[in-house]
């Protein structure tokens, strides 16, 4: 399956599932996540890293490391733009298909 031609559903959402010791939120879409460093968030609260450069990690692997505490809340509106969400969804889908 060519994942580059797959569009995410309209209801893809990001959740803050944990935070790093310095308060940086861990934002997840399915089984993948990224740590949103405050230096990469602009004054309007938007994450500024380009979709192709997102430091996407497997959520389980990250949370197995020390120094993260649980959270469970929706990511703030506008933190991730639609292209960033689409890239995270693409990687989540790729991971899920690779496991099967």
PDB file of C-alpha atoms in Angstrom:
ATOM      1  CA  UNK A   1       0.000   0.000   0.000  1.00  0.00           C
ATOM      2  CA  UNK A   2       1.391   3.415  -0.984  1.00  0.00           C
ATOM      3  CA  UNK A   3       0.818   5.535   2.126  1.00  0.00           C
ATOM      4  CA  UNK A   4       1.789   8.797   0.366  1.00  0.00           C
ATOM      5  CA  UNK A   5      -1.574   8.797  -1.454  1.00  0.00           C
ATOM      6  CA  UNK A   6      -3.705   8.204   1.637  1.00  0.00           C
ATOM      7  CA  UNK A   7      -5.488  11.177   3.155  1.00  0.00           C
ATOM      8  CA  UNK A   8      -6.255  11.313   6.860  1.00  0.00           C
ATOM      9  CA  UNK A   9      -9.869  11.285   7.970  1.00  0.00           C
ATOM     10  CA  UNK A  10     -11.343  14.677   8.830  1.00  0.00           C
ATOM     11  CA  UNK A  11     -11.557  13.794  12.528  1.00  0.00           C
ATOM     12  CA  UNK A  12      -7.851  13.111  13.117  1.00  0.00           C
ATOM     13  CA  UNK A  13      -7.015  14.646  16.448  1.00  0.00           C
ATOM     14  CA  UNK A  14      -3.936  15.009  18.561  1.00  0.00           C
ATOM     15  CA  UNK A  15      -3.825  14.292  22.275  1.00  0.00           C
ATOM     16  CA  UNK A  16      -1.385  15.370  24.933  1.00  0.00           C
ATOM     17  CA  UNK A  17      -0.686  12.038  26.589  1.00  0.00           C
ATOM     18  CA  UNK A  18       2.299  12.963  28.749  1.00  0.00           C
ATOM     19  CA  UNK A  19       4.776  15.696  29.461  1.00  0.00           C
ATOM     20  CA  UNK A  20       8.517  15.711  29.775  1.00  0.00           C
ATOM     21  CA  UNK A  21      10.138  16.857  33.010  1.00  0.00           C
ATOM     22  CA  UNK A  22      10.576  20.384  31.625  1.00  0.00           C
ATOM     23  CA  UNK A  23       6.846  20.598  30.850  1.00  0.00           C
ATOM     24  CA  UNK A  24       7.109  19.933  27.105  1.00  0.00           C
ATOM     25  CA  UNK A  25       3.949  18.110  26.045  1.00  0.00           C
ATOM     26  CA  UNK A  26       4.023  14.738  24.302  1.00  0.00           C
ATOM     27  CA  UNK A  27       1.448  14.973  21.523  1.00  0.00           C
ATOM     28  CA  UNK A  28       0.181  11.705  20.063  1.00  0.00           C
ATOM     29  CA  UNK A  29      -1.733  10.669  16.974  1.00  0.00           C
ATOM     30  CA  UNK A  30      -2.426   6.966  17.273  1.00  0.00           C
ATOM     31  CA  UNK A  31       0.760   5.029  18.100  1.00  0.00           C
ATOM     32  CA  UNK A  32       3.144   7.860  17.220  1.00  0.00           C
ATOM     33  CA  UNK A  33       4.029  11.043  19.034  1.00  0.00           C
ATOM     34  CA  UNK A  34       6.315  14.012  19.200  1.00  0.00           C
ATOM     35  CA  UNK A  35       7.637  16.116  22.041  1.00  0.00           C
ATOM     36  CA  UNK A  36       6.673  19.746  21.466  1.00  0.00           C
ATOM     37  CA  UNK A  37       9.652  21.764  22.646  1.00  0.00           C
ATOM     38  CA  UNK A  38       8.638  25.276  23.723  1.00  0.00           C
ATOM     39  CA  UNK A  39      11.384  26.737  21.495  1.00  0.00           C
ATOM     40  CA  UNK A  40       9.478  25.451  18.461  1.00  0.00           C
ATOM     41  CA  UNK A  41       6.156  27.089  19.362  1.00  0.00           C
ATOM     42  CA  UNK A  42       5.449  30.624  18.140  1.00  0.00           C
ATOM     43  CA  UNK A  43       3.724  33.415  20.067  1.00  0.00           C
ATOM     44  CA  UNK A  44       0.330  32.288  18.724  1.00  0.00           C
ATOM     45  CA  UNK A  45       0.836  28.774  20.174  1.00  0.00           C
ATOM     46  CA  UNK A  46       1.570  27.033  16.856  1.00  0.00           C
ATOM     47  CA  UNK A  47       4.238  24.349  16.494  1.00  0.00           C
ATOM     48  CA  UNK A  48       6.556  25.654  13.776  1.00  0.00           C
ATOM     49  CA  UNK A  49       8.405  22.519  12.623  1.00  0.00           C
ATOM     50  CA  UNK A  50       7.729  21.635   8.975  1.00  0.00           C
ATOM     51  CA  UNK A  51       5.751  18.414   8.430  1.00  0.00           C
ATOM     52  CA  UNK A  52       8.676  16.706   6.684  1.00  0.00           C
ATOM     53  CA  UNK A  53      10.927  17.498   9.660  1.00  0.00           C
ATOM     54  CA  UNK A  54       8.655  16.338  12.476  1.00  0.00           C
ATOM     55  CA  UNK A  55      10.597  14.319  15.065  1.00  0.00           C
ATOM     56  CA  UNK A  56       7.972  11.548  15.200  1.00  0.00           C
ATOM     57  CA  UNK A  57       8.599   8.691  17.638  1.00  0.00           C
ATOM     58  CA  UNK A  58       6.743   5.578  18.687  1.00  0.00           C
ATOM     59  CA  UNK A  59       4.648   6.472  21.703  1.00  0.00           C
ATOM     60  CA  UNK A  60       5.291   3.255  23.652  1.00  0.00           C
ATOM     61  CA  UNK A  61       9.043   3.598  23.214  1.00  0.00           C
ATOM     62  CA  UNK A  62       9.053   7.191  24.407  1.00  0.00           C
ATOM     63  CA  UNK A  63       6.858   6.551  27.438  1.00  0.00           C
ATOM     64  CA  UNK A  64       9.086   3.646  28.494  1.00  0.00           C
ATOM     65  CA  UNK A  65      11.842   6.188  29.150  1.00  0.00           C
ATOM     66  CA  UNK A  66      12.124   7.869  32.548  1.00  0.00           C
ATOM     67  CA  UNK A  67      11.199  11.514  32.995  1.00  0.00           C
ATOM     68  CA  UNK A  68       7.662  11.610  31.564  1.00  0.00           C
ATOM     69  CA  UNK A  69       4.470  12.040  33.556  1.00  0.00           C
ATOM     70  CA  UNK A  70       1.009  11.161  32.245  1.00  0.00           C
ATOM     71  CA  UNK A  71      -1.503  13.675  30.948  1.00  0.00           C
ATOM     72  CA  UNK A  72      -4.733  13.092  29.064  1.00  0.00           C
ATOM     73  CA  UNK A  73      -6.167  16.078  27.255  1.00  0.00           C
ATOM     74  CA  UNK A  74      -6.840  17.265  23.752  1.00  0.00           C
ATOM     75  CA  UNK A  75      -4.012  19.237  22.187  1.00  0.00           C
ATOM     76  CA  UNK A  76      -4.843  22.942  22.006  1.00  0.00           C
ATOM     77  CA  UNK A  77      -6.610  24.035  18.830  1.00  0.00           C
ATOM     78  CA  UNK A  78      -4.015  25.220  16.331  1.00  0.00           C
ATOM     79  CA  UNK A  79      -0.974  23.689  18.023  1.00  0.00           C
ATOM     80  CA  UNK A  80      -0.545  21.371  15.034  1.00  0.00           C
ATOM     81  CA  UNK A  81      -1.662  22.463  11.589  1.00  0.00           C
ATOM     82  CA  UNK A  82      -3.510  20.138   9.185  1.00  0.00           C
ATOM     83  CA  UNK A  83      -0.308  19.236   7.293  1.00  0.00           C
ATOM     84  CA  UNK A  84       1.468  18.283  10.523  1.00  0.00           C
ATOM     85  CA  UNK A  85      -1.514  16.189  11.624  1.00  0.00           C
ATOM     86  CA  UNK A  86      -1.616  14.527   8.206  1.00  0.00           C
ATOM     87  CA  UNK A  87       2.082  13.651   8.420  1.00  0.00           C
ATOM     88  CA  UNK A  88       1.677  12.167  11.899  1.00  0.00           C
ATOM     89  CA  UNK A  89      -1.376  10.217  10.718  1.00  0.00           C
ATOM     90  CA  UNK A  90       0.591   8.960   7.699  1.00  0.00           C
ATOM     91  CA  UNK A  91       3.391   7.725   9.943  1.00  0.00           C
ATOM     92  CA  UNK A  92       0.909   6.147  12.374  1.00  0.00           C
ATOM     93  CA  UNK A  93      -0.771   4.336   9.472  1.00  0.00           C
ATOM     94  CA  UNK A  94       2.580   3.224   8.085  1.00  0.00           C
ATOM     95  CA  UNK A  95       3.540   1.837  11.486  1.00  0.00           C
ATOM     96  CA  UNK A  96       0.222   0.012  11.897  1.00  0.00           C
ATOM     97  CA  UNK A  97       0.491  -1.575   8.428  1.00  0.00           C
ATOM     98  CA  UNK A  98       4.087  -2.597   9.117  1.00  0.00           C
ATOM     99  CA  UNK A  99       3.019  -4.473  12.246  1.00  0.00           C
ATOM    100  CA  UNK A 100       0.454  -6.591  10.414  1.00  0.00           C
TER     101      UNK A 100
END
